Amino acid sequence: MELKPKIAGEQLRLARLAHGFSLEEVGGRIGATRQFIHQLETGSRSASDETVDALADVLGVTPAFLSEPIPSTVRPEQCHFRGHITRPASVTSQVLARGTLLDKFVAVMERHLDLPDVSFPDIPATTAEEIEQAAEEARRHWGLGTTGPITSMMRVVENAGAIVTYFGDLSDRIDAFSMDRRRPIIVRSSLKESLCRQRFDFAHECGHLIMHRGLQTGDRATEDQAHRFASAFLFPRGAVLREFPRSSSINWRALYDLKLRWKMSVRALIRRGHDLKLLTPAQYRTANIHLVKVGQAKVEKYDDDGTLPVEQPELLASALGALDEAVYGGVGAVADEVGLSRPMLELITGMAIPEPDPALDDGKVVRLRR
């Protein structure tokens, strides 16, 4: 049997990891061994036409995708995770793979659409004072001012040119993830979280994209810096000094009023007051103990009663819809150009992609999956 040239091993590995499949799982799905799949990924074996077609079908990509070398490599210093430090390496690899494929799809999509200009400022900062100033400068850069609450963090990052999506099936392992690419990508784990946590995660990722360009993050220092940036960005210190309740005891009613106004969790507000020395260490400890005792350490008042609904991503959904008008064949044509099937596209975008209407297939419509 005539053999095709070797599969591009990195492409095969990328598609496999995006699904979270092990070598054994992929081998089992096509009737091959773990060793054979490993040899394909390392480039020490070639594959027949039938094997390439079977792998493409199992992984939701085209045979052409598997044979073409990946055009660019995502470096560790371009990826920022927020979540469990003890998350398995397999989860990290899975998220990176999906992010890489989404980056590839967005790059092709940009050839057909005019997306917002990318405008994340580059402001290195490490000390508390530098971070406070960086947060204030970022707000001014985006025309947000420094005196009032941000209406929508989703629109802040999308207007700055970032692509936002969700990986709901990884919600128990990561909180958020960002890629500092030519067009930044921000991924959150679930739409079911509270608005306050969602907004804090977006601000946290902004901190990485603004302060840590070219730096590998994930250690305690860079995470603490991104936390401080998020707090300062959402609730600037000038406003904190004016509005934060000051008394010998914790004014819980005032704190919950601040939560509704600034859309920050009470726990984050308490930390903000402590960071700016408006609460003593003893008050800070007492406040956190109280939240644990009343069962609000994770889910607070107003988090799950509909008072503060989460923000929905708009840019990616609008772009996918616009492709139907901008490109002959719509989303399907662009996915085919990248080498992705409809299920794979849904996996990396976190959005439902409609099946092509068979009634419209007159031979001129490009199907999403052939």
Short mmCIF file of C-alpha atoms in Angstrom, two decimals:
data_model
loop_
_atom_site.label_atom_id
_atom_site.label_comp_id
_atom_site.label_asym_id
_atom_site.label_seq_id
_atom_site.Cartn_x
_atom_site.Cartn_y
_atom_site.Cartn_z
CA MET A 1 0.00 0.00 0.00
CA GLU A 2 1.35 3.42 -0.91
CA LEU A 3 2.12 5.43 2.18
CA LYS A 4 1.56 9.14 2.53
CA PRO A 5 4.33 11.40 3.85
CA LYS A 6 4.67 11.43 7.62
CA ILE A 7 1.93 13.12 9.59
CA ALA A 8 3.00 16.41 11.16
CA GLY A 9 3.33 15.05 14.68
CA GLU A 10 2.67 18.35 16.43
CA GLN A 11 -0.62 18.72 14.55
CA LEU A 12 -1.73 15.25 15.60
CA ARG A 13 -0.73 15.91 19.20
CA LEU A 14 -2.50 19.28 19.19
CA ALA A 15 -5.80 17.80 18.00
CA ARG A 16 -5.49 14.91 20.47
CA LEU A 17 -4.81 17.15 23.46
CA ALA A 18 -7.66 19.51 22.57
CA HIS A 19 -10.03 16.62 23.27
CA GLY A 20 -8.09 15.48 26.31
CA PHE A 21 -7.49 12.07 24.71
CA SER A 22 -4.59 9.88 25.80
CA LEU A 23 -2.45 8.01 23.30
CA GLU A 24 -4.29 4.81 24.27
CA GLU A 25 -7.69 6.38 23.69
CA VAL A 26 -6.82 7.59 20.21
CA GLY A 27 -5.24 4.26 19.34
CA GLY A 28 -8.28 2.38 20.59
CA ARG A 29 -10.62 4.48 18.46
CA ILE A 30 -8.79 3.62 15.24
CA GLY A 31 -7.71 0.08 16.14
CA ALA A 32 -4.05 0.90 16.73
CA THR A 33 -1.65 0.70 19.65
CA ARG A 34 -0.47 3.44 21.96
CA GLN A 35 3.04 2.95 20.63
CA PHE A 36 1.91 3.48 17.03
CA ILE A 37 0.20 6.80 17.84
CA HIS A 38 3.28 7.89 19.78
CA GLN A 39 5.47 7.05 16.78
CA LEU A 40 3.22 9.10 14.52
CA GLU A 41 3.52 12.08 16.88
CA THR A 42 7.30 11.78 17.04
CA GLY A 43 7.59 11.38 13.26
CA SER A 44 9.21 7.95 13.38
CA ARG A 45 6.35 6.23 11.50
CA SER A 46 4.26 7.02 8.45
CA ALA A 47 0.54 6.43 8.07
CA SER A 48 -1.63 5.01 5.32
CA ASP A 49 -4.43 6.98 3.70
CA GLU A 50 -6.95 4.97 5.71
CA THR A 51 -5.18 5.72 8.99
CA VAL A 52 -4.96 9.43 8.27
CA ASP A 53 -8.67 9.53 7.39
CA ALA A 54 -9.55 7.61 10.55
CA LEU A 55 -7.49 9.93 12.75
CA ALA A 56 -9.03 12.99 11.13
CA ASP A 57 -12.55 11.66 11.74
CA VAL A 58 -11.85 10.77 15.38
CA LEU A 59 -10.16 14.11 16.15
CA GLY A 60 -12.54 16.40 14.28
CA VAL A 61 -10.00 17.76 11.82
CA THR A 62 -9.24 17.30 8.12
CA PRO A 63 -6.47 15.11 6.69
CA ALA A 64 -4.86 18.31 5.41
CA PHE A 65 -4.74 19.67 8.96
CA LEU A 66 -2.78 16.62 10.11
CA SER A 67 -0.25 16.87 7.31
CA GLU A 68 0.54 20.58 7.52
CA PRO A 69 3.12 21.76 10.10
CA ILE A 70 1.73 24.14 12.70
CA PRO A 71 2.54 27.72 11.60
CA SER A 72 3.42 29.09 15.03
CA THR A 73 4.19 27.87 18.52
CA VAL A 74 2.61 29.27 21.68
CA ARG A 75 5.39 29.93 24.19
CA PRO A 76 5.01 29.48 27.98
CA GLU A 77 5.50 33.19 28.66
CA GLN A 78 2.46 33.93 26.47
CA CYS A 79 0.09 31.84 28.62
CA HIS A 80 -1.36 32.87 31.96
CA PHE A 81 -3.46 30.54 34.10
CA ARG A 82 -5.65 31.37 37.05
CA GLY A 83 -6.84 28.38 39.00
CA HIS A 84 -5.67 25.46 41.05
CA ILE A 85 -1.89 25.33 41.28
CA THR A 86 -2.21 21.55 41.69
CA ARG A 87 -4.19 21.06 38.45
CA PRO A 88 -2.99 18.05 36.44
CA ALA A 89 -0.54 18.69 33.62
CA SER A 90 -3.04 17.02 31.28
CA VAL A 91 -5.58 19.79 31.97
CA THR A 92 -2.97 22.46 31.28
CA SER A 93 -2.06 20.76 27.99
CA GLN A 94 -5.72 20.46 27.02
CA VAL A 95 -6.44 24.15 27.59
CA LEU A 96 -3.26 25.19 25.76
CA ALA A 97 -4.19 23.00 22.79
CA ARG A 98 -7.69 24.44 22.53
CA GLY A 99 -6.34 27.95 22.89
CA THR A 100 -3.80 27.32 20.14
CA LEU A 101 -6.47 26.03 17.78
CA LEU A 102 -8.73 28.97 18.60
CA ASP A 103 -5.82 31.32 17.92
CA LYS A 104 -5.33 29.66 14.53
CA PHE A 105 -9.04 29.95 13.69
CA VAL A 106 -9.20 33.62 14.76
CA ALA A 107 -6.16 34.42 12.60
CA VAL A 108 -7.96 33.07 9.53
CA MET A 109 -11.23 34.74 10.54
CA GLU A 110 -9.44 38.11 10.66
CA ARG A 111 -8.69 37.85 6.96
CA HIS A 112 -12.39 38.23 6.30
CA LEU A 113 -13.56 40.56 9.09
CA ASP A 114 -12.53 43.89 10.64
CA LEU A 115 -12.26 43.12 14.35
CA PRO A 116 -11.56 45.79 17.01
CA ASP A 117 -7.98 47.01 17.14
CA VAL A 118 -5.91 45.40 19.89
CA SER A 119 -5.15 48.06 22.49
CA PHE A 120 -3.74 46.49 25.64
CA PRO A 121 -1.11 48.87 27.04
CA ASP A 122 2.31 47.54 28.06
CA ILE A 123 2.95 48.72 31.65
CA PRO A 124 5.46 46.59 33.59
CA ALA A 125 4.83 46.73 37.34
CA THR A 126 5.91 44.77 40.39
CA THR A 127 5.57 46.90 43.54
CA ALA A 128 2.24 47.79 45.12
CA GLU A 129 2.57 51.45 44.10
CA GLU A 130 3.54 50.56 40.53
CA ILE A 131 0.55 48.22 40.27
CA GLU A 132 -1.87 50.86 41.57
CA GLN A 133 -0.54 53.30 38.99
CA ALA A 134 -0.68 50.69 36.22
CA ALA A 135 -4.35 50.00 36.98
CA GLU A 136 -5.17 53.72 36.94
CA GLU A 137 -3.24 54.22 33.70
CA ALA A 138 -5.06 51.28 32.08
CA ARG A 139 -8.43 52.77 33.02
CA ARG A 140 -7.40 56.11 31.52
CA HIS A 141 -6.06 54.37 28.41
CA TRP A 142 -9.47 52.79 27.81
CA GLY A 143 -11.40 55.94 28.70
CA LEU A 144 -12.91 54.49 31.87
CA GLY A 145 -11.92 57.26 34.27
CA THR A 146 -10.87 56.55 37.83
CA THR A 147 -13.89 57.61 39.86
CA GLY A 148 -16.74 55.22 39.03
CA PRO A 149 -17.57 51.53 38.54
CA ILE A 150 -16.97 49.75 35.24
CA THR A 151 -20.28 48.91 33.61
CA SER A 152 -19.12 45.75 31.80
CA MET A 153 -15.74 44.07 32.11
CA MET A 154 -16.66 41.85 29.17
CA ARG A 155 -16.97 44.87 26.90
CA VAL A 156 -13.77 46.39 28.26
CA VAL A 157 -11.67 43.40 27.18
CA GLU A 158 -13.58 42.85 23.93
CA ASN A 159 -13.37 46.51 22.95
CA ALA A 160 -9.63 46.23 23.62
CA GLY A 161 -9.54 43.51 20.96
CA ALA A 162 -9.49 40.33 23.04
CA ILE A 163 -11.44 37.22 22.06
CA VAL A 164 -13.39 35.81 25.02
CA THR A 165 -14.88 32.35 25.32
CA TYR A 166 -15.69 29.62 27.87
CA PHE A 167 -14.55 26.04 28.42
CA GLY A 168 -17.36 24.79 30.64
CA ASP A 169 -16.10 21.20 30.86
CA LEU A 170 -12.95 22.32 32.71
CA SER A 171 -14.72 24.42 35.32
CA ASP A 172 -13.40 22.52 38.33
CA ARG A 173 -9.74 22.80 37.32
CA ILE A 174 -9.16 26.36 36.08
CA ASP A 175 -10.80 29.71 36.74
CA ALA A 176 -9.40 31.64 33.78
CA PHE A 177 -6.68 31.54 31.18
CA SER A 178 -5.25 34.08 28.77
CA MET A 179 -2.92 33.96 25.78
CA ASP A 180 -0.83 37.00 24.94
CA ARG A 181 -0.94 36.55 21.18
CA ARG A 182 -1.19 39.18 18.45
CA ARG A 183 -4.89 39.17 19.31
CA PRO A 184 -5.22 38.16 22.99
CA ILE A 185 -7.49 35.29 23.91
CA ILE A 186 -9.18 35.07 27.32
CA VAL A 187 -10.91 31.87 28.41
CA ARG A 188 -13.05 31.38 31.48
CA SER A 189 -14.08 28.02 32.78
CA SER A 190 -17.82 28.44 33.20
CA LEU A 191 -20.78 30.76 32.74
CA LYS A 192 -22.22 29.57 36.06
CA GLU A 193 -19.91 31.59 38.30
CA SER A 194 -20.99 34.81 39.99
CA LEU A 195 -20.69 38.13 38.19
CA CYS A 196 -18.24 39.44 40.79
CA ARG A 197 -15.90 36.50 40.33
CA GLN A 198 -16.22 36.73 36.55
CA ARG A 199 -15.31 40.42 36.53
CA PHE A 200 -12.39 39.85 38.89
CA ASP A 201 -11.06 37.07 36.64
CA PHE A 202 -11.21 39.35 33.59
CA ALA A 203 -9.42 42.12 35.47
CA HIS A 204 -6.85 39.59 36.72
CA GLU A 205 -6.11 38.45 33.14
CA CYS A 206 -5.85 42.10 32.07
CA GLY A 207 -3.20 42.47 34.75
CA HIS A 208 -1.15 39.67 33.21
CA LEU A 209 -1.59 40.98 29.66
CA ILE A 210 -0.64 44.52 30.72
CA MET A 211 2.09 43.97 33.33
CA HIS A 212 3.65 40.61 32.46
CA ARG A 213 4.27 40.75 28.73
CA GLY A 214 7.13 38.37 27.93
CA LEU A 215 7.22 36.96 31.47
CA GLN A 216 6.31 33.45 32.53
CA THR A 217 3.64 33.64 35.24
CA GLY A 218 1.96 31.18 37.58
CA ASP A 219 4.11 31.66 40.66
CA ARG A 220 2.91 33.31 43.86
CA ALA A 221 4.52 36.68 43.07
CA THR A 222 2.96 37.19 39.63
CA GLU A 223 -0.42 35.89 40.80
CA ASP A 224 -0.41 38.30 43.75
CA GLN A 225 0.51 41.13 41.38
CA ALA A 226 -2.39 40.27 39.04
CA HIS A 227 -4.74 40.07 42.07
CA ARG A 228 -3.65 43.51 43.22
CA PHE A 229 -4.10 44.88 39.70
CA ALA A 230 -7.62 43.42 39.45
CA SER A 231 -8.67 45.02 42.75
CA ALA A 232 -7.15 48.37 41.82
CA PHE A 233 -8.64 48.29 38.33
CA LEU A 234 -12.16 47.46 39.52
CA PHE A 235 -12.11 49.79 42.56
CA PRO A 236 -9.49 52.59 42.17
CA ARG A 237 -7.88 53.70 45.40
CA GLY A 238 -9.23 57.26 45.20
CA ALA A 239 -12.76 55.87 45.15
CA VAL A 240 -11.92 53.42 47.94
CA LEU A 241 -10.68 56.23 50.17
CA ARG A 242 -13.94 58.12 49.57
CA GLU A 243 -16.45 55.28 49.85
CA PHE A 244 -15.04 52.49 52.02
CA PRO A 245 -16.86 52.37 55.42
CA ARG A 246 -14.62 53.27 58.36
CA SER A 247 -15.59 52.27 61.87
CA SER A 248 -14.31 50.24 64.77
CA SER A 249 -16.51 47.32 63.71
CA ILE A 250 -17.24 45.91 60.24
CA ASN A 251 -20.20 47.67 58.60
CA TRP A 252 -21.62 44.73 56.66
CA ARG A 253 -24.59 46.61 55.26
CA ALA A 254 -22.29 49.24 53.78
CA LEU A 255 -20.03 46.55 52.33
CA TYR A 256 -22.94 44.82 50.58
CA ASP A 257 -24.05 48.20 49.22
CA LEU A 258 -20.52 48.62 47.83
CA LYS A 259 -20.77 45.15 46.31
CA LEU A 260 -23.89 46.12 44.39
CA ARG A 261 -22.35 49.41 43.25
CA TRP A 262 -18.85 48.21 42.25
CA LYS A 263 -19.77 44.60 41.42
CA MET A 264 -16.97 43.16 43.52
CA SER A 265 -17.32 40.39 46.07
CA VAL A 266 -17.40 41.42 49.73
CA ARG A 267 -14.35 39.25 50.26
CA ALA A 268 -12.46 41.20 47.58
CA LEU A 269 -13.67 44.49 49.07
CA ILE A 270 -12.38 43.46 52.48
CA ARG A 271 -9.00 42.61 50.96
CA ARG A 272 -8.98 45.97 49.16
CA GLY A 273 -9.63 47.77 52.43
CA HIS A 274 -6.84 45.82 54.10
CA ASP A 275 -4.37 46.50 51.27
CA LEU A 276 -5.01 50.23 51.55
CA LYS A 277 -4.79 50.08 55.38
CA LEU A 278 -8.41 51.03 55.95
CA LEU A 279 -8.87 47.78 57.90
CA THR A 280 -6.46 46.59 60.55
CA PRO A 281 -5.05 43.05 60.30
CA ALA A 282 -7.33 42.06 63.17
CA GLN A 283 -10.41 43.45 61.41
CA TYR A 284 -9.40 41.71 58.21
CA ARG A 285 -9.10 38.35 59.97
CA THR A 286 -12.38 38.85 61.83
CA ALA A 287 -14.21 39.72 58.61
CA ASN A 288 -12.98 36.61 56.80
CA ILE A 289 -13.86 34.40 59.77
CA HIS A 290 -17.36 35.88 59.75
CA LEU A 291 -17.85 35.09 56.05
CA VAL A 292 -16.88 31.48 56.69
CA LYS A 293 -19.21 31.20 59.69
CA VAL A 294 -22.22 32.52 57.77
CA GLY A 295 -21.53 30.25 54.80
CA GLN A 296 -20.45 33.00 52.42
CA ALA A 297 -16.80 32.10 51.95
CA LYS A 298 -17.44 31.12 48.32
CA VAL A 299 -21.02 32.03 47.42
CA GLU A 300 -22.11 35.37 48.86
CA LYS A 301 -25.35 37.23 49.15
CA TYR A 302 -26.57 38.42 45.70
CA ASP A 303 -24.34 35.93 43.88
CA ASP A 304 -26.99 33.43 42.85
CA ASP A 305 -30.35 35.20 43.17
CA GLY A 306 -30.35 36.95 39.78
CA THR A 307 -29.48 40.36 41.21
CA LEU A 308 -26.08 40.40 39.45
CA PRO A 309 -26.36 38.41 36.20
CA VAL A 310 -23.11 37.33 34.54
CA GLU A 311 -21.87 39.12 31.42
CA GLN A 312 -22.05 37.30 28.10
CA PRO A 313 -19.30 37.35 25.42
CA GLU A 314 -20.37 39.27 22.33
CA LEU A 315 -17.39 39.69 20.00
CA LEU A 316 -16.78 36.07 19.03
CA ALA A 317 -20.48 35.30 18.60
CA SER A 318 -20.94 38.41 16.44
CA ALA A 319 -17.87 37.54 14.38
CA LEU A 320 -19.11 34.02 13.73
CA GLY A 321 -22.46 35.41 12.62
CA ALA A 322 -20.79 38.01 10.40
CA LEU A 323 -18.86 35.31 8.56
CA ASP A 324 -22.12 34.14 7.00
CA GLU A 325 -22.39 37.52 5.28
CA ALA A 326 -18.68 38.10 4.62
CA VAL A 327 -17.62 34.70 3.28
CA TYR A 328 -19.18 32.42 0.72
CA GLY A 329 -19.99 29.34 2.76
CA GLY A 330 -19.88 31.24 6.08
CA VAL A 331 -18.38 29.69 9.20
CA GLY A 332 -18.12 26.35 7.44
CA ALA A 333 -15.82 27.71 4.77
CA VAL A 334 -13.48 29.31 7.31
CA ALA A 335 -13.46 26.17 9.49
CA ASP A 336 -12.65 24.11 6.41
CA GLU A 337 -9.82 26.49 5.58
CA VAL A 338 -8.34 25.92 9.05
CA GLY A 339 -9.04 22.20 8.86
CA LEU A 340 -11.59 21.92 11.68
CA SER A 341 -14.91 20.10 11.83
CA ARG A 342 -18.04 21.61 13.36
CA PRO A 343 -17.67 19.64 16.65
CA MET A 344 -14.04 20.74 16.98
CA LEU A 345 -15.02 24.34 16.29
CA GLU A 346 -17.68 24.13 19.00
CA LEU A 347 -15.06 22.70 21.37
CA ILE A 348 -12.59 25.57 20.91
CA THR A 349 -15.14 28.42 20.71
CA GLY A 350 -17.44 27.19 23.46
CA MET A 351 -20.40 28.02 21.21
CA ALA A 352 -22.98 26.01 19.30
CA ILE A 353 -22.38 26.05 15.54
CA PRO A 354 -25.55 25.36 13.52
CA GLU A 355 -25.51 22.43 11.13
CA PRO A 356 -25.67 23.46 7.45
CA ASP A 357 -29.22 23.34 6.10
CA PRO A 358 -29.48 20.39 3.67
CA ALA A 359 -32.29 22.21 1.85
CA LEU A 360 -29.81 24.91 0.86
CA ASP A 361 -27.19 22.46 -0.41
CA ASP A 362 -27.46 22.91 -4.15
CA GLY A 363 -23.84 22.06 -4.78
CA LYS A 364 -22.68 25.62 -4.25
CA VAL A 365 -22.69 25.67 -0.44
CA VAL A 366 -19.45 24.69 1.29
CA ARG A 367 -20.30 22.16 4.00
CA LEU A 368 -18.66 22.51 7.41
CA ARG A 369 -17.71 18.84 7.41
CA ARG A 370 -17.30 16.86 4.23
#
